[in-house]
Coordinates of C-alpha atoms in Angstrom, one line a residue:
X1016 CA 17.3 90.4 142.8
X1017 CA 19.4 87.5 142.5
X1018 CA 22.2 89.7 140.0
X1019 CA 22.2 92.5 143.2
X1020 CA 22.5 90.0 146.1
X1021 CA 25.7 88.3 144.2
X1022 CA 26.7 92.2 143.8
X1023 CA 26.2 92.9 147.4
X1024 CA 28.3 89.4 148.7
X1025 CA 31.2 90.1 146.3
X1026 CA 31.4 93.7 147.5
X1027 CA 31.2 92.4 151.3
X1028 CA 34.0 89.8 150.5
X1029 CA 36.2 91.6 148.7
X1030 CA 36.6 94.5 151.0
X1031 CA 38.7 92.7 154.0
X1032 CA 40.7 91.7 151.1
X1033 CA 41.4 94.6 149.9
X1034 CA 41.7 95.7 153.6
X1035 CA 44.8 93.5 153.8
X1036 CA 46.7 94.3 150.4
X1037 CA 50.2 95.0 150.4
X1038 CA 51.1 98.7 150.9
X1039 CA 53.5 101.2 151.8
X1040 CA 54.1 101.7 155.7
X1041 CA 51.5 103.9 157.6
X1042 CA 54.9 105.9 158.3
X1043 CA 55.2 107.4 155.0
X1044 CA 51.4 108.7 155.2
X1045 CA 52.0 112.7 155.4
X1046 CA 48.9 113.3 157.5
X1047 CA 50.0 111.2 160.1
X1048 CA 53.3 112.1 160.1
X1049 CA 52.4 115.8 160.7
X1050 CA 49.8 114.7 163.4
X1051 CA 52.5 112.9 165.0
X1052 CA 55.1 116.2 164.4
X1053 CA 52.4 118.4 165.7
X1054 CA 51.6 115.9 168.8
X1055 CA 55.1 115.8 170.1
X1056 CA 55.7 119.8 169.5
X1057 CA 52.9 120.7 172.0
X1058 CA 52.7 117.3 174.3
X1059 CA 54.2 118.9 177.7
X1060 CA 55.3 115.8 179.0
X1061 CA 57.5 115.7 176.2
X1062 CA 58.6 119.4 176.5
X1063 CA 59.3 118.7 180.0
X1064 CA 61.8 115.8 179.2
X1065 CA 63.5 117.8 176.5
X1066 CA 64.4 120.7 178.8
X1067 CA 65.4 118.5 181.6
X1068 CA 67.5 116.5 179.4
X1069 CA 69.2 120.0 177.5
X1070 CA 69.6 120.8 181.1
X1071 CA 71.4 117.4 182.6
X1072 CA 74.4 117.5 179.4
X1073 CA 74.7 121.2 180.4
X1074 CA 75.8 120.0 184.0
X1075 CA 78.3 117.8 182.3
X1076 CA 81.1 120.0 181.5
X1077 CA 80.1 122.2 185.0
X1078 CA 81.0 119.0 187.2
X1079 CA 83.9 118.3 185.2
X1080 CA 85.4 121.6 185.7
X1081 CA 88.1 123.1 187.9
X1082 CA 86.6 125.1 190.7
X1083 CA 87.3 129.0 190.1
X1084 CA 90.4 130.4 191.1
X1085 CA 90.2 133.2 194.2
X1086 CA 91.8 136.4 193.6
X1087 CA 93.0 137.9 197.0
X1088 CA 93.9 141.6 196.9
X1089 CA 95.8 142.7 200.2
X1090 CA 98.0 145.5 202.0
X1091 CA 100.4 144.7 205.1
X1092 CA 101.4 147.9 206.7
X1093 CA 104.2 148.9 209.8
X1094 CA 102.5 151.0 212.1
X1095 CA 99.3 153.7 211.5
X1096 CA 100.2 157.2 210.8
X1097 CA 101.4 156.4 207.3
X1098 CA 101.9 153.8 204.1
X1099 CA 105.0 152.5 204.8
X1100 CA 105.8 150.6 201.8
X1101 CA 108.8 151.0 200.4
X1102 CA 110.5 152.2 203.8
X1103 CA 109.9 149.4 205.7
X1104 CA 111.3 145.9 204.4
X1105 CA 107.8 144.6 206.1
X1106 CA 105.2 146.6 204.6
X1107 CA 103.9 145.5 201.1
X1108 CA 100.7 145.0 198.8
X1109 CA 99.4 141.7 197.9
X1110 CA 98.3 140.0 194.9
X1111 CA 97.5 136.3 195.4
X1112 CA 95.8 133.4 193.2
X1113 CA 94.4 130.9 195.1
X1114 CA 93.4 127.4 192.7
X1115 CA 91.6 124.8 194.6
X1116 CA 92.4 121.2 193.1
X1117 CA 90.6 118.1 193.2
X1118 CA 92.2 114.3 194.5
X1119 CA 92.7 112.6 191.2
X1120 CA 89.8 111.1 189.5
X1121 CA 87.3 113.1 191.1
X1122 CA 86.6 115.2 188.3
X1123 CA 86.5 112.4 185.9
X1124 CA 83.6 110.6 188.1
X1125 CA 81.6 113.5 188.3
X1126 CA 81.7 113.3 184.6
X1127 CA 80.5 110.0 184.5
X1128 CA 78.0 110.2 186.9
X1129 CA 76.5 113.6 185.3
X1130 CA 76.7 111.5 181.8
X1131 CA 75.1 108.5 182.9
X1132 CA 72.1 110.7 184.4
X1133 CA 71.9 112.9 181.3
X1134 CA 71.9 109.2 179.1
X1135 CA 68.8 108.0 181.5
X1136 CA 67.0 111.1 180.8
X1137 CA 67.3 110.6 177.2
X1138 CA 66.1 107.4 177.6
X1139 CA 63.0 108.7 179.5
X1140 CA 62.6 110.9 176.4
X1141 CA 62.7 108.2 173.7
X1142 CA 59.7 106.2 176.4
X1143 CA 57.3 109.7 175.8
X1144 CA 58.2 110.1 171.9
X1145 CA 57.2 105.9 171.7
X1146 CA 54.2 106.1 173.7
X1147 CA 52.9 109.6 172.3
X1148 CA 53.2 108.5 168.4
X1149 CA 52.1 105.1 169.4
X1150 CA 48.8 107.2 170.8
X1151 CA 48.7 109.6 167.5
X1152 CA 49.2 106.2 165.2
X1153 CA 46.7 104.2 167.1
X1154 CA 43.9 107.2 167.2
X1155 CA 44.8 107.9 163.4
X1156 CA 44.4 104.1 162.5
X1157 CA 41.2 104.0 164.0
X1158 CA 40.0 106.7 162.4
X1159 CA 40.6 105.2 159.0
X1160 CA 39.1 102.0 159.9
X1161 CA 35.4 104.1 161.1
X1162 CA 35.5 106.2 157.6
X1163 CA 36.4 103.1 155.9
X1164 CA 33.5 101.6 157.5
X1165 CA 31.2 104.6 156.5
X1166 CA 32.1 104.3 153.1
X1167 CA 31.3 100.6 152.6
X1168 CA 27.9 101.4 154.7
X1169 CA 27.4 104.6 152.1
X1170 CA 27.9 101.7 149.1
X1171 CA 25.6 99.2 150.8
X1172 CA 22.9 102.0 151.2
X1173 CA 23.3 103.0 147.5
X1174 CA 23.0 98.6 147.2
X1175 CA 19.7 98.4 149.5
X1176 CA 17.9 101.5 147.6
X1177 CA 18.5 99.6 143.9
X1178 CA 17.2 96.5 145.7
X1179 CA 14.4 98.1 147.2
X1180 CA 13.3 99.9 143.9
X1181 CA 13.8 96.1 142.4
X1182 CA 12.0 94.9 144.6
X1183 CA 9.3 97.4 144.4
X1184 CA 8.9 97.0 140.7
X1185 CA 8.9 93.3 140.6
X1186 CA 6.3 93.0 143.7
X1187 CA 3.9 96.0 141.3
X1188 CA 4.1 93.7 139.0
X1189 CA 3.1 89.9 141.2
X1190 CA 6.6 88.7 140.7
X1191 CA 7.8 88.8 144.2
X1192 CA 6.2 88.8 147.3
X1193 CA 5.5 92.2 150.0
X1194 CA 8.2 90.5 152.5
X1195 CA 11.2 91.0 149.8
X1196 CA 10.4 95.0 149.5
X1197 CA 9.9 95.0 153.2
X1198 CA 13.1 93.1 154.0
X1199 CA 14.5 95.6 152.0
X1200 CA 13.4 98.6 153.8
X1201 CA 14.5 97.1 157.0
X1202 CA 17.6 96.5 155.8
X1203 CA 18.1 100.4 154.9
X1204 CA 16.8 101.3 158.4
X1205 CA 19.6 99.1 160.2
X1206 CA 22.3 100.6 157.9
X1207 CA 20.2 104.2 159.0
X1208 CA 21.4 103.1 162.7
X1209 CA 24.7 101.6 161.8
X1210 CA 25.4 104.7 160.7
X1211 CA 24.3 106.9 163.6
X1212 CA 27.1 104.7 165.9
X1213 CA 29.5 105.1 163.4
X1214 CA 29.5 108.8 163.2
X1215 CA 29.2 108.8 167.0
X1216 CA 33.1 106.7 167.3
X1217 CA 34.1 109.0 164.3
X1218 CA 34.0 111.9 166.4
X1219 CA 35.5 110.4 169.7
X1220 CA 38.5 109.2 167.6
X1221 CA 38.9 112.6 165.7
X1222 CA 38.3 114.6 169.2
X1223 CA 41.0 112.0 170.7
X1224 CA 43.3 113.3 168.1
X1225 CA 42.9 116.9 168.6
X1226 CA 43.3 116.4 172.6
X1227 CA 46.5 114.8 171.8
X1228 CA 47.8 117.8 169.3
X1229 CA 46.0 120.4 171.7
X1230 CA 43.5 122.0 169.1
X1231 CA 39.9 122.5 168.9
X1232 CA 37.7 119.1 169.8
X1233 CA 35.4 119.5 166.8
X1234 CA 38.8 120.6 163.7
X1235 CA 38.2 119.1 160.9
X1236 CA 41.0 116.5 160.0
X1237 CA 41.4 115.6 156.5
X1238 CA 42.6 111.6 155.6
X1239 CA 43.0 111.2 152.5
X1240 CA 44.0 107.8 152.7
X1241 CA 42.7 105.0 152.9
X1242 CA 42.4 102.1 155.7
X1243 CA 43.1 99.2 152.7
X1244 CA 46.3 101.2 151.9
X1245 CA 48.1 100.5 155.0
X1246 CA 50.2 97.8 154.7
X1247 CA 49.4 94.6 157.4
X1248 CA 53.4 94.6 159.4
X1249 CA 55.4 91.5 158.7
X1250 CA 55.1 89.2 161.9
X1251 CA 58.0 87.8 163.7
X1252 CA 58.4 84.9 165.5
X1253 CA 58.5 84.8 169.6
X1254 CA 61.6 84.5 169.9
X1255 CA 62.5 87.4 167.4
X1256 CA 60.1 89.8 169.2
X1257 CA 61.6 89.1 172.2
X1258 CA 64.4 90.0 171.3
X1259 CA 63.6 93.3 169.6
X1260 CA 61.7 94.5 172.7
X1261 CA 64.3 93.6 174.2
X1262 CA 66.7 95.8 172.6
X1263 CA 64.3 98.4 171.8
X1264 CA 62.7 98.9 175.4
X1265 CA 63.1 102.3 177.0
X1266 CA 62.5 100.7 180.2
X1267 CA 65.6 98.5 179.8
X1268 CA 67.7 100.8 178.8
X1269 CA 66.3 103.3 181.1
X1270 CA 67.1 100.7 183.8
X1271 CA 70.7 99.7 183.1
X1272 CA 71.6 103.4 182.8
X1273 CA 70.2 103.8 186.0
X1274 CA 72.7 100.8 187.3
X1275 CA 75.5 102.0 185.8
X1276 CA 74.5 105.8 187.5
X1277 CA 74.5 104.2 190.8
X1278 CA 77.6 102.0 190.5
X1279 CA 79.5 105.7 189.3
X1280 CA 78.0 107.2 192.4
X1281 CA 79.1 105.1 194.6
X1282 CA 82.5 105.3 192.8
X1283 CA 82.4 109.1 193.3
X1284 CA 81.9 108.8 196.9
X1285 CA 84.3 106.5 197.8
X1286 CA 86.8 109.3 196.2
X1287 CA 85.7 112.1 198.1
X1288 CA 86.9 110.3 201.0
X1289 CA 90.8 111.4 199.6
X1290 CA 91.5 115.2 200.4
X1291 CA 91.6 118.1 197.8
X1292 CA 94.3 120.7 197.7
X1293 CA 95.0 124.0 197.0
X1294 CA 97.7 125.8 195.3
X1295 CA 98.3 129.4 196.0
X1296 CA 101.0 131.9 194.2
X1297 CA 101.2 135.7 195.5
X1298 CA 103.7 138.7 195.0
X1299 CA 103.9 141.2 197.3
X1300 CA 105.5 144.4 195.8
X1301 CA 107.5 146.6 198.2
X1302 CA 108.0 150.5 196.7
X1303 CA 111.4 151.0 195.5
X1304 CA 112.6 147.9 197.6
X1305 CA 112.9 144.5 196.0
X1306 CA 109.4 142.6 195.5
X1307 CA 108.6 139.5 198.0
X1308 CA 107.0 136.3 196.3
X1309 CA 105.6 133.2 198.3
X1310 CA 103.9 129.7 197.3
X1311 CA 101.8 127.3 199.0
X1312 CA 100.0 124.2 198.6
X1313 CA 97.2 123.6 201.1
X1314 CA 95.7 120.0 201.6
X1315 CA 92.6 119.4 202.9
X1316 CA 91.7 117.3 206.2
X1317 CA 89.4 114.5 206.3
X1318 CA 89.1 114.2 209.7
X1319 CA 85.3 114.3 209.8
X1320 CA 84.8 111.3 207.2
X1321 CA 83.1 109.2 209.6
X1322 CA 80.2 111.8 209.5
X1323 CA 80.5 112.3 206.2
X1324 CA 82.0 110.4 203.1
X1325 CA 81.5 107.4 204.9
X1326 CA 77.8 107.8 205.0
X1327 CA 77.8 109.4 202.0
X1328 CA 79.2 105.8 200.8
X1329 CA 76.1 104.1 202.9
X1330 CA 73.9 105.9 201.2
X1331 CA 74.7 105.7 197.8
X1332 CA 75.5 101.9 198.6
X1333 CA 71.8 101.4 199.9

């Protein structure tokens, strides 16, 4: 009895031990790298962010862009009763190109500002892919640590039964008292309940899983590694942490993007106060008379910026 009990502490001690032994990085663990894979492929939130992101560098190049040319088609005509072009020096057809153009600078802060949104967005993208392989990693780890905890249970059963036969044997033959066999056989009924609870938080943490890669509650999910494999992380000091979240925070970076998006805005708006022009070419071909030509350049009034780009200024301002 005494050769099983010292069999039974040295198991018990040396598991936590093992438990923190160096390793290589729950990262490089294939199953949880295709959990995590798998996760972010159907998570919706994260679909969502992707297509709005794809969508926001699309607009970039669109606001940066020229506004299309118009194309006017046109007749100018003396009198009803006939087409008198090329008889009357007055009578022509028309082919004109009309090119609106922005006031300088506009087009670049459009740019910017459509930039800066599409750079926030993908900031907002990074936060989901964090948080949702920090939920796969966190479920997965927990996992392990409930099998791990089955399989030392299944070792102290296997323990407790050779004790209880020991016991057993020894107390047939007056060498121990009834209490040892019976502390024996209570010892294998709490390890009978320990058991129950642990299968019970084995499958919430495997159904948490497969709610987070959107399969069946009750699949199956294979780990064939173990808890003591994974490597305990290196600690860093406060002031080291600090600065790595620091660095590393979506939210940070989600929130000086969004600074820097205003700032452009406001930017933008202060130059759509300036007016825009147009630029216009045409020919006007006369019959068997001598072609007319014309140019213009159009500018565009402000006169309603009180209304307008002022408050549009206010309100990018607030």
């Amino acid at each position: 009895m005494t050769r099983l009990t010292s069999r039974l502490l040295t198991l018990m001690v040396c598991a936590p031990i093992a438990a923190g032994a160096e390793a290589p990085a729950s990262g490089t663990d294939p199953v949880l790298a295709s959990l995590v894979r798998e996760t972010l492929e159907k998570n919706p939130e994260y679909a969502r962010a992707r297509a709005e992101l794809a969508a926001e560098r699309e607009r970039i190049p669109q606001v940066g862009a020229l506004a299309d040319p118009t194309l006017t088609l046109g007749i100018q005509n003396d009198g009803f009763k006939r087409i008198e072009i090329g008889n009357m020096g007055t009578s022509f057809w028309q082919v004109m190109v009309t090119q609106p153009l922005p006031w300088p600078g506009k087009r670049g802060l459009r740019e910017e500002v459509a930039r800066s949104t599409a750079s926030a967005t993908e900031v907002g993208l990074e936060r989901i892919r964090l948080t949702t392989t920090a939920e796969v990693e966190r479920a997965y780890l927990d996992l392990l640590l409930v099998r791990g905890k089955l399989e030392l249970l299944g070792k102290l059963d296997v323990l407790w039964r050779e004790a209880e036969a020991v016991a057993r044997a020894r107390y047939e033959v007056g060498a121990v008292t009834q209490s040892d066999v019976v502390r024996a056989q209570l010892e294998r009924t709490r390890l009978v309940l320990q058991r129950l609870g642990l299968d019970a938080s084995e499958q919430a943490r495997l159904q948490a899983l497969n709610r987070l890669r959107v399969r069946p509650l009750d699949e199956p999910i294979e780990t064939p590694r173990r808890l003591s494999e994974v490597g305990d992380p290196s600690l860093p000091s406060v002031s080291e942490a600090t600065a790595d979240a620091e660095a590393r925070s979506p939210d940070l970076a989600q929130a000086r993007r969004s600074v820097t998006t205003a700032e452009r805005r406001v930017d933008l708006a202060r130059r759509e106060r300036y007016p825009d022009f147009t630029v216009s070419a045409a020919i006007m071909p006369r019959g068997g008379l001598e072609p007319m030509w014309s140019a213009n350049v159009g500018i565009s009034l402000p006169v309603f910026t009180g209304r307008k780009q002022s408050r549009a200024v206010e309100e990018n301002v607030s």
